[in-house]
Structure formats: structure tokens, C-alpha cells
């Protein structure tokens, strides 16, 4: 299954609850979201290598992090982060029924929800966020299934050209309009090009891109 197909998958009510529970537990423990995203990146690589045993390898990886936290951690708190991630995943995913791609979706959402819960204040006062439109849901899922980074080169489809402005569409959902004075007139709608990510938003999605050709 490709990443594009992952974007269109929807989680069940039970799976959404798992994502929220993991996010809440990690937020309560003041876990570093970046350490959690590293664990998600490991699972993504495991899925790409061998989907059939990716989940078991992921849980073994978490145990390894906890056992070797002092040697591989960047600070005294890192081991605590590993313990929190291992416990949250083990507790909330007990009896998990689903494949590795679904787990990747759940954890991707959990990492995004951590930002929400952190900004929303005490967990007891948190109200589950409501996404306003189907498009927002699609964008959120696209972000959760990809790790974007500044300097990364990704494919984008040209959806509009107006003067020197080009609208790029990434993953079929994320649209950005940028000034491309040297390139705009050579582009045509529906053309697929390579763009470089110049900046990232708080939610992990691209904020600014430019043609990489």
C-alpha cells in the first residue's frame, strides 16, 4: 500500500480513542513529542522493510530504548520519555487488532494530538478537537503519514498558474501558492514537478516550498 492510499484510510471509533489515549498519557507525562516521532519513524521504516513483523519489531524497539536509554539518550530526561512512550503504547494498544499501516496512522494522529492537548491546558478540561471539514481531515491524515523536513524534495502537482504565482498540491491534499517568477510560465496545470520544502508549520506540514528543478 502506498502512502497516498494511507491518506484515504479512516480510523474506527475505537482506533481514534487509542490515538487520543496515547496522546493524553504522553502529554500528562510531559513526553517530548520529537522522541515519540522518532519511534514512529522507526515503525515507518519497519513497515517499508517487512510489513508482516513490523509491529513486533516496533515494540521490541521501544523496550530496547528503555533498556539503553542512559547510553543513547541526549539528556537525563530521555530515559523517562522512552519509558512513557513504551508504557503508553503497551497499555493503549493492548489487544490491538489491525495491521502495521493502521498502527502508523494511529501513532501519527497521536503525535499531532499531543500538540493539541499541550496547548489546551489540563487534560481534565480538554475537549476532543473537531475537524471542520473533510478537507481538513484529509490534510491531517496526509501529515500524520509523512515526516516532512526543511530541505526535503517532494513531488507536487501544479494545480494553477496565475501570472508568476504557482499553486502546488502535495499528497493530493496540501496546497501552497508560491511566487515562481522564473518558472511559472513554463508550467502547465496537472504537471508533476519536484519542489523543495523551505519551511514547516507547527502541525508538521509544509509552510513554504519552491521549485527544485
mmCIF file of C-alpha atoms in Angstrom, residues 10-212:
data_model
loop_
_atom_site.group_PDB
_atom_site.id
_atom_site.type_symbol
_atom_site.label_atom_id
_atom_site.label_comp_id
_atom_site.label_asym_id
_atom_site.label_seq_id
_atom_site.Cartn_x
_atom_site.Cartn_y
_atom_site.Cartn_z
ATOM 1 C CA UNK A 10 -10.215 6.206 8.009
ATOM 2 C CA UNK A 11 -9.832 5.055 11.585
ATOM 3 C CA UNK A 12 -12.605 3.355 13.508
ATOM 4 C CA UNK A 13 -14.049 4.959 16.629
ATOM 5 C CA UNK A 14 -12.020 2.541 18.757
ATOM 6 C CA UNK A 15 -8.811 3.392 16.893
ATOM 7 C CA UNK A 16 -9.453 7.130 17.308
ATOM 8 C CA UNK A 17 -9.834 6.523 21.058
ATOM 9 C CA UNK A 18 -6.476 4.737 21.132
ATOM 10 C CA UNK A 19 -4.828 7.738 19.430
ATOM 11 C CA UNK A 20 -6.384 10.129 21.946
ATOM 12 C CA UNK A 21 -5.468 7.921 24.904
ATOM 13 C CA UNK A 22 -1.823 7.662 23.832
ATOM 14 C CA UNK A 23 -1.645 11.431 23.251
ATOM 15 C CA UNK A 24 -3.200 12.174 26.649
ATOM 16 C CA UNK A 25 -0.901 9.788 28.511
ATOM 17 C CA UNK A 26 2.219 11.171 26.854
ATOM 18 C CA UNK A 27 1.103 14.759 27.456
ATOM 19 C CA UNK A 28 0.437 14.048 31.142
ATOM 20 C CA UNK A 29 3.975 12.668 31.423
ATOM 21 C CA UNK A 30 5.334 15.751 29.622
ATOM 22 C CA UNK A 31 6.934 13.488 26.999
ATOM 23 C CA UNK A 32 8.953 15.121 24.229
ATOM 24 C CA UNK A 33 6.896 14.784 21.028
ATOM 25 C CA UNK A 34 10.103 14.664 18.981
ATOM 26 C CA UNK A 35 11.214 11.466 20.748
ATOM 27 C CA UNK A 36 7.781 9.984 20.051
ATOM 28 C CA UNK A 37 8.067 10.942 16.371
ATOM 29 C CA UNK A 38 11.443 9.158 16.189
ATOM 30 C CA UNK A 39 9.701 5.984 17.377
ATOM 31 C CA UNK A 40 7.023 6.493 14.699
ATOM 32 C CA UNK A 41 9.769 6.926 12.087
ATOM 33 C CA UNK A 42 11.234 3.573 13.180
ATOM 34 C CA UNK A 43 7.847 1.907 12.670
ATOM 35 C CA UNK A 44 7.503 3.531 9.245
ATOM 36 C CA UNK A 45 10.887 2.114 8.205
ATOM 37 C CA UNK A 46 9.950 -1.297 9.621
ATOM 38 C CA UNK A 47 6.735 -1.261 7.571
ATOM 39 C CA UNK A 48 8.714 -0.443 4.432
ATOM 40 C CA UNK A 49 11.169 -3.294 5.097
ATOM 41 C CA UNK A 50 8.760 -6.048 6.137
ATOM 42 C CA UNK A 51 5.154 -5.240 6.966
ATOM 43 C CA UNK A 52 4.415 -8.690 8.454
ATOM 44 C CA UNK A 53 6.637 -8.330 11.533
ATOM 45 C CA UNK A 54 6.766 -4.521 11.767
ATOM 46 C CA UNK A 55 4.526 -4.293 14.855
ATOM 47 C CA UNK A 56 6.512 -6.833 16.895
ATOM 48 C CA UNK A 57 9.777 -5.147 15.879
ATOM 49 C CA UNK A 58 8.344 -1.776 16.950
ATOM 50 C CA UNK A 59 7.515 -2.992 20.459
ATOM 51 C CA UNK A 60 10.943 -4.656 20.784
ATOM 52 C CA UNK A 61 12.489 -1.354 19.702
ATOM 53 C CA UNK A 62 10.630 0.511 22.472
ATOM 54 C CA UNK A 63 11.908 -1.989 25.067
ATOM 55 C CA UNK A 64 15.442 -1.546 23.716
ATOM 56 C CA UNK A 65 15.148 2.236 24.066
ATOM 57 C CA UNK A 66 14.089 1.888 27.692
ATOM 58 C CA UNK A 67 16.903 -0.592 28.446
ATOM 59 C CA UNK A 68 19.585 1.517 26.801
ATOM 60 C CA UNK A 69 18.202 4.971 27.492
ATOM 61 C CA UNK A 70 21.199 6.136 29.502
ATOM 62 C CA UNK A 71 23.662 5.304 26.736
ATOM 63 C CA UNK A 72 21.665 6.647 23.769
ATOM 64 C CA UNK A 73 19.725 9.476 25.414
ATOM 65 C CA UNK A 74 20.560 13.122 24.877
ATOM 66 C CA UNK A 75 19.602 14.222 28.395
ATOM 67 C CA UNK A 76 18.663 12.853 31.801
ATOM 68 C CA UNK A 77 15.008 13.063 30.838
ATOM 69 C CA UNK A 78 15.329 10.981 27.681
ATOM 70 C CA UNK A 79 15.024 7.643 29.523
ATOM 71 C CA UNK A 80 11.827 8.920 31.159
ATOM 72 C CA UNK A 81 10.463 9.813 27.715
ATOM 73 C CA UNK A 82 11.256 6.296 26.458
ATOM 74 C CA UNK A 83 9.527 4.738 29.470
ATOM 75 C CA UNK A 84 6.441 6.889 28.922
ATOM 76 C CA UNK A 85 6.278 6.038 25.208
ATOM 77 C CA UNK A 86 6.713 2.311 25.891
ATOM 78 C CA UNK A 87 4.073 2.320 28.646
ATOM 79 C CA UNK A 88 1.539 4.420 26.706
ATOM 80 C CA UNK A 89 1.849 2.228 23.612
ATOM 81 C CA UNK A 90 1.806 -1.045 25.571
ATOM 82 C CA UNK A 91 -1.206 -0.024 27.682
ATOM 83 C CA UNK A 92 -3.306 1.637 24.982
ATOM 84 C CA UNK A 93 -2.533 -0.889 22.229
ATOM 85 C CA UNK A 94 -3.147 -3.998 24.324
ATOM 86 C CA UNK A 95 -5.130 -6.386 22.145
ATOM 87 C CA UNK A 96 -4.721 -4.112 19.108
ATOM 88 C CA UNK A 97 -6.425 -5.609 16.070
ATOM 89 C CA UNK A 98 -5.075 -4.143 12.858
ATOM 90 C CA UNK A 99 -2.114 -4.062 10.531
ATOM 91 C CA UNK A 100 1.082 -2.029 10.767
ATOM 92 C CA UNK A 101 -0.215 0.659 8.389
ATOM 93 C CA UNK A 102 -3.209 1.274 10.645
ATOM 94 C CA UNK A 103 -0.918 1.457 13.676
ATOM 95 C CA UNK A 104 1.185 4.006 11.815
ATOM 96 C CA UNK A 105 -1.945 6.105 11.257
ATOM 97 C CA UNK A 106 -2.931 5.872 14.934
ATOM 98 C CA UNK A 107 0.516 6.891 16.179
ATOM 99 C CA UNK A 108 0.772 9.692 13.615
ATOM 100 C CA UNK A 109 -2.510 11.100 14.870
ATOM 101 C CA UNK A 110 -1.394 10.681 18.487
ATOM 102 C CA UNK A 111 1.711 12.789 17.828
ATOM 103 C CA UNK A 112 -0.427 15.559 16.321
ATOM 104 C CA UNK A 113 -2.957 15.361 19.142
ATOM 105 C CA UNK A 114 -0.141 15.783 21.684
ATOM 106 C CA UNK A 115 0.349 19.334 20.407
ATOM 107 C CA UNK A 116 -3.373 19.954 20.779
ATOM 108 C CA UNK A 117 -3.535 18.626 24.341
ATOM 109 C CA UNK A 118 -0.397 20.511 25.337
ATOM 110 C CA UNK A 119 -1.895 23.815 24.179
ATOM 111 C CA UNK A 120 -5.384 23.042 25.533
ATOM 112 C CA UNK A 121 -4.368 23.021 29.183
ATOM 113 C CA UNK A 122 -5.067 20.422 31.910
ATOM 114 C CA UNK A 123 -6.175 17.089 30.473
ATOM 115 C CA UNK A 124 -9.318 17.043 32.594
ATOM 116 C CA UNK A 125 -10.554 20.170 30.833
ATOM 117 C CA UNK A 126 -9.738 19.009 27.319
ATOM 118 C CA UNK A 127 -12.487 18.675 24.748
ATOM 119 C CA UNK A 128 -11.790 16.437 21.770
ATOM 120 C CA UNK A 129 -10.954 18.654 18.780
ATOM 121 C CA UNK A 130 -13.475 18.758 15.968
ATOM 122 C CA UNK A 131 -12.118 18.976 12.425
ATOM 123 C CA UNK A 132 -14.325 21.317 10.440
ATOM 124 C CA UNK A 133 -14.295 19.709 7.044
ATOM 125 C CA UNK A 134 -13.457 16.578 5.105
ATOM 126 C CA UNK A 135 -10.565 18.510 3.527
ATOM 127 C CA UNK A 136 -9.071 19.236 6.958
ATOM 128 C CA UNK A 137 -9.302 15.545 7.788
ATOM 129 C CA UNK A 138 -7.511 14.623 4.547
ATOM 130 C CA UNK A 139 -4.763 17.175 5.202
ATOM 131 C CA UNK A 140 -4.347 15.954 8.781
ATOM 132 C CA UNK A 141 -4.051 12.354 7.618
ATOM 133 C CA UNK A 142 -1.512 13.307 4.968
ATOM 134 C CA UNK A 143 0.617 14.997 7.628
ATOM 135 C CA UNK A 144 0.297 12.056 10.013
ATOM 136 C CA UNK A 145 1.576 9.581 7.414
ATOM 137 C CA UNK A 146 4.620 11.655 6.378
ATOM 138 C CA UNK A 147 7.605 13.206 8.086
ATOM 139 C CA UNK A 148 8.274 16.487 6.288
ATOM 140 C CA UNK A 149 11.583 18.288 6.791
ATOM 141 C CA UNK A 150 13.177 21.544 5.645
ATOM 142 C CA UNK A 151 15.330 20.864 2.584
ATOM 143 C CA UNK A 152 13.349 17.756 1.629
ATOM 144 C CA UNK A 153 12.500 17.316 -2.066
ATOM 145 C CA UNK A 154 8.965 16.055 -2.738
ATOM 146 C CA UNK A 155 6.688 15.634 -5.737
ATOM 147 C CA UNK A 156 3.929 18.193 -6.273
ATOM 148 C CA UNK A 157 1.243 18.662 -8.888
ATOM 149 C CA UNK A 158 0.730 22.099 -10.429
ATOM 150 C CA UNK A 159 -2.981 22.896 -9.995
ATOM 151 C CA UNK A 160 -2.964 26.546 -11.097
ATOM 152 C CA UNK A 161 -0.712 29.142 -12.737
ATOM 153 C CA UNK A 162 -1.650 32.820 -12.414
ATOM 154 C CA UNK A 163 0.921 35.339 -13.538
ATOM 155 C CA UNK A 164 4.089 34.498 -11.631
ATOM 156 C CA UNK A 165 2.223 32.513 -8.948
ATOM 157 C CA UNK A 166 2.029 28.730 -8.982
ATOM 158 C CA UNK A 167 -0.255 26.596 -6.814
ATOM 159 C CA UNK A 168 1.326 23.299 -5.849
ATOM 160 C CA UNK A 169 -0.558 20.297 -4.483
ATOM 161 C CA UNK A 170 1.356 17.820 -2.317
ATOM 162 C CA UNK A 171 -0.038 14.344 -1.492
ATOM 163 C CA UNK A 172 -3.259 15.283 -3.256
ATOM 164 C CA UNK A 173 -4.351 17.455 -0.326
ATOM 165 C CA UNK A 174 -1.849 20.113 0.788
ATOM 166 C CA UNK A 175 -1.969 23.194 -1.458
ATOM 167 C CA UNK A 176 0.520 26.040 -1.405
ATOM 168 C CA UNK A 177 0.682 29.064 -3.713
ATOM 169 C CA UNK A 178 4.177 30.429 -4.274
ATOM 170 C CA UNK A 179 5.776 33.093 -6.452
ATOM 171 C CA UNK A 180 7.894 31.464 -9.176
ATOM 172 C CA UNK A 181 8.855 34.369 -11.483
ATOM 173 C CA UNK A 182 11.407 32.296 -13.431
ATOM 174 C CA UNK A 183 9.390 29.101 -13.694
ATOM 175 C CA UNK A 184 5.686 29.987 -13.711
ATOM 176 C CA UNK A 185 5.247 30.471 -17.441
ATOM 177 C CA UNK A 186 6.911 27.149 -18.260
ATOM 178 C CA UNK A 187 4.473 25.206 -16.070
ATOM 179 C CA UNK A 188 1.108 23.779 -17.096
ATOM 180 C CA UNK A 189 -1.770 22.576 -14.931
ATOM 181 C CA UNK A 190 -1.644 18.905 -13.872
ATOM 182 C CA UNK A 191 2.136 18.873 -14.444
ATOM 183 C CA UNK A 192 4.070 16.967 -11.753
ATOM 184 C CA UNK A 193 7.252 18.692 -10.575
ATOM 185 C CA UNK A 194 9.790 18.448 -7.754
ATOM 186 C CA UNK A 195 9.661 21.088 -5.008
ATOM 187 C CA UNK A 196 11.944 21.791 -2.069
ATOM 188 C CA UNK A 197 10.423 22.391 1.376
ATOM 189 C CA UNK A 198 11.691 25.704 2.779
ATOM 190 C CA UNK A 199 9.648 25.942 5.984
ATOM 191 C CA UNK A 200 7.409 23.738 8.152
ATOM 192 C CA UNK A 201 4.241 24.681 10.050
ATOM 193 C CA UNK A 202 3.601 23.849 13.711
ATOM 194 C CA UNK A 203 1.446 20.881 12.672
ATOM 195 C CA UNK A 204 4.317 19.384 10.666
ATOM 196 C CA UNK A 205 3.002 20.280 7.197
ATOM 197 C CA UNK A 206 4.958 22.265 4.595
ATOM 198 C CA UNK A 207 4.571 26.048 5.023
ATOM 199 C CA UNK A 208 6.651 27.241 2.088
ATOM 200 C CA UNK A 209 8.114 25.487 -0.950
ATOM 201 C CA UNK A 210 9.929 26.359 -4.163
ATOM 202 C CA UNK A 211 10.535 24.583 -7.442
ATOM 203 C CA UNK A 212 13.560 22.322 -7.120
#
